[in-house]
PDB file of N, CA and C in Angstrom:
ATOM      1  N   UNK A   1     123.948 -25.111  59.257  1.00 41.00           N
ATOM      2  CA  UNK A   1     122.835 -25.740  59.978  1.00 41.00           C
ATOM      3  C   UNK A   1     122.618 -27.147  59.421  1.00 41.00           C
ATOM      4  N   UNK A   2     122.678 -28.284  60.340  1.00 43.00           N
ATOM      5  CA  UNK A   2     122.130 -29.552  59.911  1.00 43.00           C
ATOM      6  C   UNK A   2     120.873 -29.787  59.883  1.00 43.00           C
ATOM      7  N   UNK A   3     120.537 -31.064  59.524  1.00 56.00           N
ATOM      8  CA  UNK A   3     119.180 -31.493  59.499  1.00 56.00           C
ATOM      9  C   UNK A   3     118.474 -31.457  61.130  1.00 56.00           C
ATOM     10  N   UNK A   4     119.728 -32.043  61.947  1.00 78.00           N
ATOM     11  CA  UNK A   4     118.643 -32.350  63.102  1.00 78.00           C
ATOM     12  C   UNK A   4     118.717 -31.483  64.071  1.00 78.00           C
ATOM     13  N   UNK A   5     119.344 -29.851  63.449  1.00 90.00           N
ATOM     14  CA  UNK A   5     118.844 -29.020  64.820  1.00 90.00           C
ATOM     15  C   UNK A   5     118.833 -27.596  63.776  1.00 90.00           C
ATOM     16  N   UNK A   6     117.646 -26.941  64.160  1.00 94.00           N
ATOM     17  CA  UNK A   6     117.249 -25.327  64.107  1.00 94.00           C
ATOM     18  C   UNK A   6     118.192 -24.291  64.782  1.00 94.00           C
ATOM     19  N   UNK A   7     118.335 -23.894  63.568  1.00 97.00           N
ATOM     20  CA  UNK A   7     119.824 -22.627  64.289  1.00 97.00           C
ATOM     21  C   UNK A   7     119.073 -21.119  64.275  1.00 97.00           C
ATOM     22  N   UNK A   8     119.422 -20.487  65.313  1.00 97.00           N
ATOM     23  CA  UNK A   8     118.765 -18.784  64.963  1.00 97.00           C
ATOM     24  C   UNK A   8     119.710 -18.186  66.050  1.00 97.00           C
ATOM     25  N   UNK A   9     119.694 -17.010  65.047  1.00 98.00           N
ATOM     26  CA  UNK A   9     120.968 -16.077  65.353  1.00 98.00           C
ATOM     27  C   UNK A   9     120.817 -15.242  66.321  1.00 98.00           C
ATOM     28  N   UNK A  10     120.948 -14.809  67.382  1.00 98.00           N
ATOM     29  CA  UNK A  10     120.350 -13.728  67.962  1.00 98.00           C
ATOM     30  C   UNK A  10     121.337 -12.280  68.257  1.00 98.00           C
ATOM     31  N   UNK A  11     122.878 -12.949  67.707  1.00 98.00           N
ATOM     32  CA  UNK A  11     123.614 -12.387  68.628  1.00 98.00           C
ATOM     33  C   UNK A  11     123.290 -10.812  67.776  1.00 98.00           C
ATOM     34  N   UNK A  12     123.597  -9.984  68.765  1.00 98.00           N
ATOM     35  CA  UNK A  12     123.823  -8.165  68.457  1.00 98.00           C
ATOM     36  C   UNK A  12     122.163  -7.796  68.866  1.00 98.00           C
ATOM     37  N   UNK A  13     121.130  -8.843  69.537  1.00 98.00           N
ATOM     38  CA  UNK A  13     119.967  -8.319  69.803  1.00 98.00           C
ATOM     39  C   UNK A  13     120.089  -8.313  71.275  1.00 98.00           C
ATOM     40  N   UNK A  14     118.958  -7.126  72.143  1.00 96.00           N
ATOM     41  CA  UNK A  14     118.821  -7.188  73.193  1.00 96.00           C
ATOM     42  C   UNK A  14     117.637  -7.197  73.971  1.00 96.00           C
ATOM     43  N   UNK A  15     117.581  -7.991  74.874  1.00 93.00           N
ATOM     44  CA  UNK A  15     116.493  -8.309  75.728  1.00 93.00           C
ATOM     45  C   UNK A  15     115.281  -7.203  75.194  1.00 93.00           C
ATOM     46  N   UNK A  16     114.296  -7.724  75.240  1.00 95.00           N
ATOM     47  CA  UNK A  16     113.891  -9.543  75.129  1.00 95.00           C
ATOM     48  C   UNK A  16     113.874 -10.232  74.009  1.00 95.00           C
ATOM     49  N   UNK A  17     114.637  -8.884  72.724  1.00 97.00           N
ATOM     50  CA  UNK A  17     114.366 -10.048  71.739  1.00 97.00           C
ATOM     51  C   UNK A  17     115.066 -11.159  71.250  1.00 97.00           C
ATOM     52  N   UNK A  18     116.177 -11.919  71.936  1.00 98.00           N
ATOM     53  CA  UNK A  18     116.375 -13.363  71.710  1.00 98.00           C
ATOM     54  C   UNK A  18     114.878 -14.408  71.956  1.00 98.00           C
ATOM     55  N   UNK A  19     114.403 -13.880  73.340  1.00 97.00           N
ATOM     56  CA  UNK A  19     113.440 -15.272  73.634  1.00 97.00           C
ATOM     57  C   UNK A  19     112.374 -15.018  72.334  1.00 97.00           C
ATOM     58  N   UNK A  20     112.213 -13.743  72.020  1.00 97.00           N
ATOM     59  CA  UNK A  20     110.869 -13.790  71.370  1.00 97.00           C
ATOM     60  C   UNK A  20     110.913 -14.059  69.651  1.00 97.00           C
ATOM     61  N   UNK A  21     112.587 -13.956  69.422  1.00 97.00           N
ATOM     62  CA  UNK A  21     112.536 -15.013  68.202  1.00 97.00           C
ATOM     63  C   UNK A  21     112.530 -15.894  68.260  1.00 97.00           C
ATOM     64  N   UNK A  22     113.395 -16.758  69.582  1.00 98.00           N
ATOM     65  CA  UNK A  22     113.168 -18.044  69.715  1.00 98.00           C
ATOM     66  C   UNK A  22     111.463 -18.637  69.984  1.00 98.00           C
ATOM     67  N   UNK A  23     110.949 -17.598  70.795  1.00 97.00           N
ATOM     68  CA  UNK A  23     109.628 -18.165  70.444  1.00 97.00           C
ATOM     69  C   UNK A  23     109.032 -18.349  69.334  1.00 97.00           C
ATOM     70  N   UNK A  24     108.830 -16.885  68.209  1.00 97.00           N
ATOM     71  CA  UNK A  24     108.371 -17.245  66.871  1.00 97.00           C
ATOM     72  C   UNK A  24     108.506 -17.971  65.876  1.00 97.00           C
ATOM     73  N   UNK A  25     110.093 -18.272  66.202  1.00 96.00           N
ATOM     74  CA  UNK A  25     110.963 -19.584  65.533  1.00 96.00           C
ATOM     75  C   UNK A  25     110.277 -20.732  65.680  1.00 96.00           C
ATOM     76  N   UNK A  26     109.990 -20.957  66.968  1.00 96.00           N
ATOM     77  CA  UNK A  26     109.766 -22.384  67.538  1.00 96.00           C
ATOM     78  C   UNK A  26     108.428 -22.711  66.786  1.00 96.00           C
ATOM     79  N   UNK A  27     107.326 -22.212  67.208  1.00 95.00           N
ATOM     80  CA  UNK A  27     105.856 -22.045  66.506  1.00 95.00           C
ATOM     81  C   UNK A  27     105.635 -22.371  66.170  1.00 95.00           C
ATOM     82  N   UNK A  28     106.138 -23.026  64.660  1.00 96.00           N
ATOM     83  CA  UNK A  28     105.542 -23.712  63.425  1.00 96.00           C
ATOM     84  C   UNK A  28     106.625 -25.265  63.556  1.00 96.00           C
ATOM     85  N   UNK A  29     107.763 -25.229  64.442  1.00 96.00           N
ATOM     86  CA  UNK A  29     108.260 -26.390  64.424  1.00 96.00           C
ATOM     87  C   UNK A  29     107.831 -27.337  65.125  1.00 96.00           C
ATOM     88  N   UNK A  30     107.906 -28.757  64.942  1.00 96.00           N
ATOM     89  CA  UNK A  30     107.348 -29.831  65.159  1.00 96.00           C
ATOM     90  C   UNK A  30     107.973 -30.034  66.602  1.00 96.00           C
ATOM     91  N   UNK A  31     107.302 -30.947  67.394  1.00 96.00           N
ATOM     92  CA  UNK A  31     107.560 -31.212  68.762  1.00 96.00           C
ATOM     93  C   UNK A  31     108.693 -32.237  68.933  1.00 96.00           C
ATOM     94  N   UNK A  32     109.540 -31.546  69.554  1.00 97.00           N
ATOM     95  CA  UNK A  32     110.974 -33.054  69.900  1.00 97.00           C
ATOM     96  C   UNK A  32     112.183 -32.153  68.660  1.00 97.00           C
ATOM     97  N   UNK A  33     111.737 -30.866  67.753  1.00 97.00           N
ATOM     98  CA  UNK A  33     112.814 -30.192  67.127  1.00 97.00           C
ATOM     99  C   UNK A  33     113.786 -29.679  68.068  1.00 97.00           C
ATOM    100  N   UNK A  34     115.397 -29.582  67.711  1.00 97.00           N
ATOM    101  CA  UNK A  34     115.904 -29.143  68.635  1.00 97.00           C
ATOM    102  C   UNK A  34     116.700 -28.106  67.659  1.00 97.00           C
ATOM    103  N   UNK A  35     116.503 -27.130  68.817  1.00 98.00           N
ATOM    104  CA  UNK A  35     116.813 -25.310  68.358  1.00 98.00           C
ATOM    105  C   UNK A  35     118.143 -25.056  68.752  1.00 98.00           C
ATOM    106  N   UNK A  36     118.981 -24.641  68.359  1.00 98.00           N
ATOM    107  CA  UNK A  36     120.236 -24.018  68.900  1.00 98.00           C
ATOM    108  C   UNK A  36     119.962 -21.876  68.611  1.00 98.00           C
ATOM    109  N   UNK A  37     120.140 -21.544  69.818  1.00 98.00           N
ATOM    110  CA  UNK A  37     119.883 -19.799  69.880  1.00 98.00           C
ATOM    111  C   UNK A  37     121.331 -19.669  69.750  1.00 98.00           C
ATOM    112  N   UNK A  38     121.454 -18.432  69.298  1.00 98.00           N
ATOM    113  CA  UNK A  38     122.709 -18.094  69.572  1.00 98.00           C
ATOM    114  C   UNK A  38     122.561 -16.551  70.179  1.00 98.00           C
ATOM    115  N   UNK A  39     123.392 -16.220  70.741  1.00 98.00           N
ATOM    116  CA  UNK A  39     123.001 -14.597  71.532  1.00 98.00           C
ATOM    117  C   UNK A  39     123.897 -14.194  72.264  1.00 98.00           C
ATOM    118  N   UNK A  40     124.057 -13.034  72.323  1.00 98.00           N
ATOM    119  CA  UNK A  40     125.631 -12.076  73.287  1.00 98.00           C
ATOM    120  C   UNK A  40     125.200 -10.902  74.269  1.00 98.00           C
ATOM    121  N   UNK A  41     123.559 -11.310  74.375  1.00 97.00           N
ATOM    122  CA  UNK A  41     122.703 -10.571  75.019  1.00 97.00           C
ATOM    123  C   UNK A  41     123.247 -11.116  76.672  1.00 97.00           C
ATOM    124  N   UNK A  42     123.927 -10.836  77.785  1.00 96.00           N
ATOM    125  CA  UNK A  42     124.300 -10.653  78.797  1.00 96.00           C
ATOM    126  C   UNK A  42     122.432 -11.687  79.502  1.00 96.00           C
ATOM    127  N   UNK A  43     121.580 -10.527  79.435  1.00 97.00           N
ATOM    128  CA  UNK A  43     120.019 -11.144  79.956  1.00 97.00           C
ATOM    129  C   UNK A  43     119.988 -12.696  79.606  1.00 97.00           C
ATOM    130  N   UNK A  44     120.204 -12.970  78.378  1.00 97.00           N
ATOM    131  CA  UNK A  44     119.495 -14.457  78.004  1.00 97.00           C
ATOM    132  C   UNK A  44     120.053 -15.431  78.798  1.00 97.00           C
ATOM    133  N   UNK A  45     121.037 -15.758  79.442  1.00 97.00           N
ATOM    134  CA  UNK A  45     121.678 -16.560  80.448  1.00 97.00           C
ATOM    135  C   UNK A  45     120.633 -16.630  81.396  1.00 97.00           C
ATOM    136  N   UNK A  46     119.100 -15.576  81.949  1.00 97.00           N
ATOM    137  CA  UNK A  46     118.516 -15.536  82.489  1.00 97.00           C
ATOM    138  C   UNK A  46     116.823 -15.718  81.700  1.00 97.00           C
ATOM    139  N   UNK A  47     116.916 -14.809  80.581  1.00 97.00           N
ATOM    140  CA  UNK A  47     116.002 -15.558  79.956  1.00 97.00           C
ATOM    141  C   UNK A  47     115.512 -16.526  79.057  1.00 97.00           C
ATOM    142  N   UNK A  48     116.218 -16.963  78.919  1.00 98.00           N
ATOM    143  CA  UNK A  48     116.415 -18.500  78.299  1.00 98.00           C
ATOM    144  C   UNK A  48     115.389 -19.566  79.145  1.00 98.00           C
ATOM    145  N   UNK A  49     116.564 -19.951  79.749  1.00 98.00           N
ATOM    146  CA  UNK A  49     116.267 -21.058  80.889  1.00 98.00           C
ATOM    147  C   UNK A  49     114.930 -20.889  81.552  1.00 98.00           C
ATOM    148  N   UNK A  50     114.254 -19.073  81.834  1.00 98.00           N
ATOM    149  CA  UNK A  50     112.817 -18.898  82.545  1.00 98.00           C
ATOM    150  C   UNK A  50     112.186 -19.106  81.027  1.00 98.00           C
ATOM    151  N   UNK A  51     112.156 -18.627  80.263  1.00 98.00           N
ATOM    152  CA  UNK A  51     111.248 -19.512  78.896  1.00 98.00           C
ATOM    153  C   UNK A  51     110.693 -20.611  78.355  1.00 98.00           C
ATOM    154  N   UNK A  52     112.319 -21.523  78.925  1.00 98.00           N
ATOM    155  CA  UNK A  52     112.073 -22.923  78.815  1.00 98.00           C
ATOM    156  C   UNK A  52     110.742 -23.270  79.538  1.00 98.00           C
ATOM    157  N   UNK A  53     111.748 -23.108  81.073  1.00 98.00           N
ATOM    158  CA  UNK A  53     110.499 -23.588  82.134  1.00 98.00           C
ATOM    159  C   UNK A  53     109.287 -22.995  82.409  1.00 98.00           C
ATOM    160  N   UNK A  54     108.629 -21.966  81.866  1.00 97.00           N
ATOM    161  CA  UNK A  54     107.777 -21.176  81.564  1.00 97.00           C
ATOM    162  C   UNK A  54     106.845 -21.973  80.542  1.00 97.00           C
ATOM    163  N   UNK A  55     107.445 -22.291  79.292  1.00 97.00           N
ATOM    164  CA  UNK A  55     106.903 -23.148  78.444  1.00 97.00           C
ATOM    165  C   UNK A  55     106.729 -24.939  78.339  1.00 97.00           C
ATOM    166  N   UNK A  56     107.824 -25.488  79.163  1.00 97.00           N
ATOM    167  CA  UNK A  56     107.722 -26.560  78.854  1.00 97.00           C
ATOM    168  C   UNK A  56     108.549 -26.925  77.990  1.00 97.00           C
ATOM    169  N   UNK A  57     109.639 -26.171  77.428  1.00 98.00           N
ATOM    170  CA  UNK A  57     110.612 -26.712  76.759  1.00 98.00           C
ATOM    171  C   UNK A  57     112.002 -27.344  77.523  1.00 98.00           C
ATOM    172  N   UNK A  58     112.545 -28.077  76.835  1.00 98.00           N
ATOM    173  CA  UNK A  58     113.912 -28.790  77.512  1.00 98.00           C
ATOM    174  C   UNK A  58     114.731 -27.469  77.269  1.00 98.00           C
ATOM    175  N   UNK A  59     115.631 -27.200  78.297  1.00 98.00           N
ATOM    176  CA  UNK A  59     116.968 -26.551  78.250  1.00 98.00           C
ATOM    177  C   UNK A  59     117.913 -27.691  77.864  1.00 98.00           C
ATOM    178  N   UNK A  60     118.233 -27.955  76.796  1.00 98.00           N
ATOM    179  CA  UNK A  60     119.213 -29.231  76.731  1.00 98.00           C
ATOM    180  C   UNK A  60     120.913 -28.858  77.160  1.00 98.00           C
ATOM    181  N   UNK A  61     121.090 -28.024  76.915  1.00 98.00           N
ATOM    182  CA  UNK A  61     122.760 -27.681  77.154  1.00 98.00           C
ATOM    183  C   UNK A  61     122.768 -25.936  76.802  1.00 98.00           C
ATOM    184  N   UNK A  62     123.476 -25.209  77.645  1.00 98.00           N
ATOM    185  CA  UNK A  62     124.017 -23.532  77.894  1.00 98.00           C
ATOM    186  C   UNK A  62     125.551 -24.128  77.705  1.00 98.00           C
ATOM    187  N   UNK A  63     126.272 -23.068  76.726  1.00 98.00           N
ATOM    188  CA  UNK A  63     127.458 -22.863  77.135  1.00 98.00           C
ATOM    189  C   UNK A  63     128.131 -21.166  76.495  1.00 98.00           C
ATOM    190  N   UNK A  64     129.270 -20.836  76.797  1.00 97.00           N
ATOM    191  CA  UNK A  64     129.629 -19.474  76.509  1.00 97.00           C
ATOM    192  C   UNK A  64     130.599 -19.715  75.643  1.00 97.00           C
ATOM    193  N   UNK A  65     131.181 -18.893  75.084  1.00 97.00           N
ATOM    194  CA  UNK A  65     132.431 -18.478  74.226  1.00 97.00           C
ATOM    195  C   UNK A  65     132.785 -17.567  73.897  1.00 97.00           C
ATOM    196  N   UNK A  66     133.837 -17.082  73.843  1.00 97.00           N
ATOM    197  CA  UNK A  66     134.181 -16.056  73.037  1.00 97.00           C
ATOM    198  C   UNK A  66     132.802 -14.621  73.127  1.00 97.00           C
ATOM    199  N   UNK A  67     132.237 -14.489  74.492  1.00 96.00           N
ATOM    200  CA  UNK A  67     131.338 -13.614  74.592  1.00 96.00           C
ATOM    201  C   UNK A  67     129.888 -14.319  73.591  1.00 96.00           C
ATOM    202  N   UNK A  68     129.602 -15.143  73.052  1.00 98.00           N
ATOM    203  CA  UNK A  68     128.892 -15.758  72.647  1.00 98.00           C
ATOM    204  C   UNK A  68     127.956 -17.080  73.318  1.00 98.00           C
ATOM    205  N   UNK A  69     126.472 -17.184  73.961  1.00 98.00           N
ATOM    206  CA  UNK A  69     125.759 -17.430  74.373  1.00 98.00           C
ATOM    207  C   UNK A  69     125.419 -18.571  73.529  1.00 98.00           C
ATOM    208  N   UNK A  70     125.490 -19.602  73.971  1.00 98.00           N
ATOM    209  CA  UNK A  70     124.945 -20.874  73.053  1.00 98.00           C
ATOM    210  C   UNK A  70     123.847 -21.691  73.826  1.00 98.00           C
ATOM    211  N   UNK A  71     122.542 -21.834  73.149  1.00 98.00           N
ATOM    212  CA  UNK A  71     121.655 -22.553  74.130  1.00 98.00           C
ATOM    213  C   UNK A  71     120.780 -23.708  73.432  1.00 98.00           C
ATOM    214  N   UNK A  72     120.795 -24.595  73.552  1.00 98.00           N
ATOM    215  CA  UNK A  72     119.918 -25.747  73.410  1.00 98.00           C
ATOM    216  C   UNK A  72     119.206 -26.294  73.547  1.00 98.00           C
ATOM    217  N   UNK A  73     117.838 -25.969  73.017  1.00 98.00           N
ATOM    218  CA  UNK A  73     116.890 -26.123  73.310  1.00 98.00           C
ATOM    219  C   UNK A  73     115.923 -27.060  72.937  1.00 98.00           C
ATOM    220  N   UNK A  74     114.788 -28.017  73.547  1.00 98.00           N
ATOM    221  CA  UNK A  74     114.315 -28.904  72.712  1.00 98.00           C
ATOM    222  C   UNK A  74     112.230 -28.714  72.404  1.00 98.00           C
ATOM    223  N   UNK A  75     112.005 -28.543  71.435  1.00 97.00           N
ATOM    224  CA  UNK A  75     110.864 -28.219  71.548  1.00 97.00           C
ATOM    225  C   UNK A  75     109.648 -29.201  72.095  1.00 97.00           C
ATOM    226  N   UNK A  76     108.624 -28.858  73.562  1.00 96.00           N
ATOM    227  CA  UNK A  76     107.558 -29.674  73.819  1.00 96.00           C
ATOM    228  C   UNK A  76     106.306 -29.029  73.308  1.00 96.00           C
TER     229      UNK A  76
END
């Protein structure tokens, strides 16, 4: 993990709990932090992105790998 982005692990959890670490994660971080989730949860491709826009956070970049869910997120 670097300085300028928040990493949290999610992968081997399942709906809903990626968003809701990423929420508790987020919480105490400062506004404009940018989060990277990680997750193999099939759902988060769907709940991700409704979280963001639910909250007001940036979706900055989704991508997949290797069955691995990568999401980028920016905190408002």
């Amino acid at each position: 993990m670097s300085d300028d982005i928040f990493e949290i692990d999610a992968i081997g959890l399942l709906c809903p709990l990626p968003v809701l670490r990423l929420r508790k994660r987020m919480q105490p971080l400062a506004t404009g932090t940018r989060i990277r989730l990680l997750a193999d949860d099939p759902a988060a491709i769907v709940d991700v992105p409704h979280f963001c826009n639910e909250n007001g956070h940036v979706l900055a970049a989704q991508s997949e790998a290797d069955g691995v869910l990568t999401f980028e997120v920016i905190k408002r």
